[in-house]
Short mmCIF file of C-alpha atoms in Angstrom, two decimals:
data_model
loop_
_atom_site.label_atom_id
_atom_site.label_comp_id
_atom_site.label_asym_id
_atom_site.label_seq_id
_atom_site.Cartn_x
_atom_site.Cartn_y
_atom_site.Cartn_z
CA UNK A 17 87.01 97.82 96.22
CA UNK A 18 86.05 97.84 99.91
CA UNK A 19 86.16 94.83 102.20
CA UNK A 20 85.32 94.66 105.90
CA UNK A 21 85.94 91.08 107.02
CA UNK A 22 84.25 91.30 110.42
CA UNK A 23 81.71 93.86 111.57
CA UNK A 24 79.58 94.15 114.70
CA UNK A 25 76.51 96.18 115.54
CA UNK A 26 73.11 96.57 113.89
CA UNK A 27 72.62 96.43 110.13
CA UNK A 28 71.02 99.30 108.26
CA UNK A 29 71.81 102.17 105.89
CA UNK A 30 74.26 103.74 108.35
CA UNK A 31 76.22 100.57 109.08
CA UNK A 32 79.85 100.47 108.02
CA UNK A 33 79.28 97.95 105.19
CA UNK A 34 76.37 99.98 103.78
CA UNK A 35 78.47 103.15 103.78
CA UNK A 36 81.35 101.33 102.10
CA UNK A 37 79.05 100.04 99.36
CA UNK A 38 77.72 103.54 98.65
CA UNK A 39 81.21 105.05 98.61
CA UNK A 40 82.38 102.44 96.09
CA UNK A 41 79.22 102.63 93.97
CA UNK A 42 78.54 98.92 94.42
CA UNK A 43 75.18 97.15 94.38
CA UNK A 44 73.63 96.78 97.85
CA UNK A 45 73.20 93.06 97.20
CA UNK A 46 76.97 92.73 97.59
CA UNK A 47 76.78 93.58 101.30
CA UNK A 48 77.18 89.95 102.46
CA UNK A 49 80.18 89.61 100.15
CA UNK A 50 82.09 92.67 101.38
CA UNK A 51 81.23 91.96 105.04
CA UNK A 52 81.16 88.16 105.38
CA UNK A 53 81.22 87.98 109.20
CA UNK A 54 78.55 90.08 110.92
CA UNK A 55 77.53 90.08 114.58
CA UNK A 56 74.56 92.03 116.05
CA UNK A 57 76.12 93.05 119.38
CA UNK A 58 77.84 96.50 119.24
CA UNK A 59 81.13 95.20 120.64
CA UNK A 60 84.56 94.35 119.26
CA UNK A 61 83.96 91.58 116.68
CA UNK A 62 85.73 88.91 118.72
CA UNK A 63 83.70 89.72 121.83
CA UNK A 64 80.47 90.06 119.84
CA UNK A 65 81.07 86.56 118.47
CA UNK A 66 81.85 84.96 121.86
CA UNK A 67 81.40 87.36 124.82
CA UNK A 68 83.38 85.28 127.35
CA UNK A 69 86.13 83.89 125.14
CA UNK A 70 88.71 86.54 126.03
CA UNK A 71 88.00 86.37 129.77
CA UNK A 72 87.69 82.61 130.31
CA UNK A 73 90.48 81.03 132.36
CA UNK A 74 92.12 79.05 130.88
CA UNK A 75 91.49 80.82 127.60
CA UNK A 76 90.48 78.54 124.69
CA UNK A 77 93.08 78.23 121.92
CA UNK A 78 92.59 80.52 118.91
CA UNK A 79 90.66 79.22 115.91
CA UNK A 80 91.58 80.17 112.36
CA UNK A 81 88.17 79.23 110.93
CA UNK A 82 86.70 82.78 110.82
CA UNK A 83 89.84 84.17 109.20
CA UNK A 84 89.83 81.35 106.64
CA UNK A 85 86.20 82.17 105.76
CA UNK A 86 87.02 85.86 105.39
CA UNK A 87 90.02 85.12 103.15
CA UNK A 88 87.86 82.90 100.92
CA UNK A 89 85.26 85.69 100.65
CA UNK A 90 87.96 88.21 99.76
CA UNK A 91 89.41 85.97 97.05
CA UNK A 92 85.93 85.44 95.57
CA UNK A 93 85.30 89.20 95.45
CA UNK A 94 88.64 89.93 93.83
CA UNK A 95 88.10 87.15 91.28
CA UNK A 96 84.74 88.66 90.31
CA UNK A 97 85.70 92.35 90.28
CA UNK A 98 89.44 92.27 89.49
CA UNK A 99 89.92 95.59 91.36
CA UNK A 100 92.89 97.90 90.96
CA UNK A 101 93.06 98.12 94.73
CA UNK A 102 91.22 96.52 97.65
CA UNK A 103 90.86 98.56 100.82
CA UNK A 104 90.30 96.35 103.85
CA UNK A 105 88.77 98.19 106.80
CA UNK A 106 89.76 96.99 110.25
CA UNK A 107 87.72 97.16 113.41
CA UNK A 108 88.91 99.97 115.64
CA UNK A 109 92.59 99.33 116.22
CA UNK A 110 95.50 96.93 115.93
CA UNK A 111 94.81 95.18 119.25
CA UNK A 112 91.07 94.71 118.89
CA UNK A 113 89.70 91.22 119.72
CA UNK A 114 88.59 89.42 116.56
CA UNK A 115 86.55 86.28 115.84
CA UNK A 116 88.11 82.95 116.70
CA UNK A 117 89.95 84.32 119.71
CA UNK A 118 92.38 86.20 117.48
CA UNK A 119 93.46 89.84 117.24
CA UNK A 120 93.27 92.34 114.40
CA UNK A 121 97.02 92.06 113.88
CA UNK A 122 96.51 88.35 113.07
CA UNK A 123 94.01 89.33 110.38
CA UNK A 124 96.34 91.83 108.74
CA UNK A 125 98.88 89.04 108.41
CA UNK A 126 96.35 86.36 107.42
CA UNK A 127 94.71 88.51 104.73
CA UNK A 128 98.15 89.42 103.37
CA UNK A 129 97.32 93.10 103.69
CA UNK A 130 99.70 96.06 103.67
CA UNK A 131 98.77 98.18 106.71
CA UNK A 132 97.60 101.76 106.26
CA UNK A 133 97.29 103.50 109.63
CA UNK A 134 94.24 105.73 109.99
CA UNK A 135 93.96 108.11 112.93
CA UNK A 136 92.01 111.17 113.93
CA UNK A 137 93.56 114.53 113.21
CA UNK A 138 93.11 116.21 116.60
CA UNK A 139 94.81 116.35 119.97
CA UNK A 140 96.17 112.99 121.14
CA UNK A 141 96.72 111.50 117.69
CA UNK A 142 100.52 111.80 117.79
CA UNK A 143 100.74 109.31 120.65
CA UNK A 144 98.02 106.98 119.34
CA UNK A 145 99.29 106.91 115.76
CA UNK A 146 102.96 106.46 116.63
CA UNK A 147 102.12 103.65 119.08
CA UNK A 148 100.19 101.84 116.35
CA UNK A 149 103.05 102.25 113.87
CA UNK A 150 105.54 100.97 116.45
CA UNK A 151 103.33 97.99 117.33
CA UNK A 152 103.02 97.07 113.65
CA UNK A 153 106.77 97.19 113.17
CA UNK A 154 107.46 95.03 116.22
CA UNK A 155 105.23 92.40 114.58
CA UNK A 156 107.18 92.56 111.33
CA UNK A 157 104.53 94.58 109.47
CA UNK A 158 105.59 97.69 107.59
CA UNK A 159 102.82 100.26 107.06
CA UNK A 160 102.70 102.03 103.71
CA UNK A 161 101.85 105.34 105.39
CA UNK A 162 99.17 107.02 107.47
CA UNK A 163 95.99 109.00 106.94
CA UNK A 164 94.43 111.43 109.42
CA UNK A 165 90.72 112.21 109.53
CA UNK A 166 89.12 115.32 110.98
CA UNK A 167 86.35 113.91 113.16
CA UNK A 168 84.97 117.19 114.52
CA UNK A 169 84.16 120.62 113.10
CA UNK A 170 85.58 122.61 116.03
CA UNK A 171 88.96 124.29 115.80
CA UNK A 172 91.96 122.47 117.24
CA UNK A 173 95.39 124.15 116.96
CA UNK A 174 97.17 120.77 117.15
CA UNK A 175 95.82 119.81 113.72
CA UNK A 176 98.25 122.17 112.01
CA UNK A 177 101.34 120.26 113.16
CA UNK A 178 100.21 116.71 113.86
CA UNK A 179 100.70 115.28 110.33
CA UNK A 180 104.25 116.64 110.08
CA UNK A 181 105.20 115.51 113.61
CA UNK A 182 104.02 111.95 112.92
CA UNK A 183 105.72 111.84 109.51
CA UNK A 184 109.05 113.03 110.92
CA UNK A 185 108.94 110.70 113.93
CA UNK A 186 107.88 107.60 111.99
CA UNK A 187 109.57 108.13 108.65
CA UNK A 188 106.24 107.37 106.95
CA UNK A 189 104.40 109.61 104.47
CA UNK A 190 101.10 111.23 105.35
CA UNK A 191 98.95 109.99 102.46
CA UNK A 192 96.06 112.32 103.17
CA UNK A 193 94.16 114.49 105.63
CA UNK A 194 90.44 113.90 105.29
CA UNK A 195 88.07 116.79 106.08
CA UNK A 196 85.07 116.41 108.34
CA UNK A 197 82.11 115.44 106.15
CA UNK A 198 78.84 113.63 106.70
CA UNK A 199 78.99 111.77 103.40
CA UNK A 200 81.92 110.50 101.31
CA UNK A 201 82.49 111.93 97.80
CA UNK A 202 80.41 110.23 95.11
CA UNK A 203 83.44 109.43 93.01
CA UNK A 204 86.07 108.55 95.59
CA UNK A 205 88.32 107.19 92.83
CA UNK A 206 88.93 110.79 91.76
CA UNK A 207 90.20 111.98 95.13
CA UNK A 208 93.82 112.78 95.84
CA UNK A 209 93.87 110.01 98.46
CA UNK A 210 93.20 107.44 95.74
CA UNK A 211 96.20 108.71 93.77
CA UNK A 212 98.42 108.57 96.84
CA UNK A 213 97.28 105.05 97.73
CA UNK A 214 98.08 103.82 94.22
CA UNK A 215 101.50 105.45 94.42
CA UNK A 216 102.15 103.73 97.74
CA UNK A 217 101.06 100.39 96.29
CA UNK A 218 103.45 100.79 93.36
CA UNK A 219 106.33 101.59 95.69
CA UNK A 220 106.01 98.29 97.60
#
């Protein structure tokens, strides 16, 4: 089951929540349930919620209210669907500003999620992915693995070695390399990534 606790930008059929619903085969009426906090401005969710909060001096203290609302929405969804696995989508990176003056790392902890690092497959991903893994570990969070996604059709010789380099340097398994595609598979439960995610969950 998909869950995106905070999303920013316009609604519509190409929004992240709408794509998640289609990929999971869920009714479109569940959109408010899988994306409980939505903000129209196309900015990081925390900035879209309060544009000056992260730049005000002195900065207001963080508020846990948005995270509490998201956790309640997640529990309600899981009570109704009893899913084998819930995949919580973040918002662009570990250090992205989130609602309530918090950061995405606070939400991983608050939602009691096991991190799965997702990066692009091409040039530059070794540095970005390893930095994210290191930042998670310094916060006491142990990722279950990483997934790389091919974001462009063009050839990139670095894609042949990047998964192995990251796996060797981090000690984490590469749980999948996703091809470039405009639309997700209709039955994503049948993909190899699903099998690998379940195996990683069982190993925790």
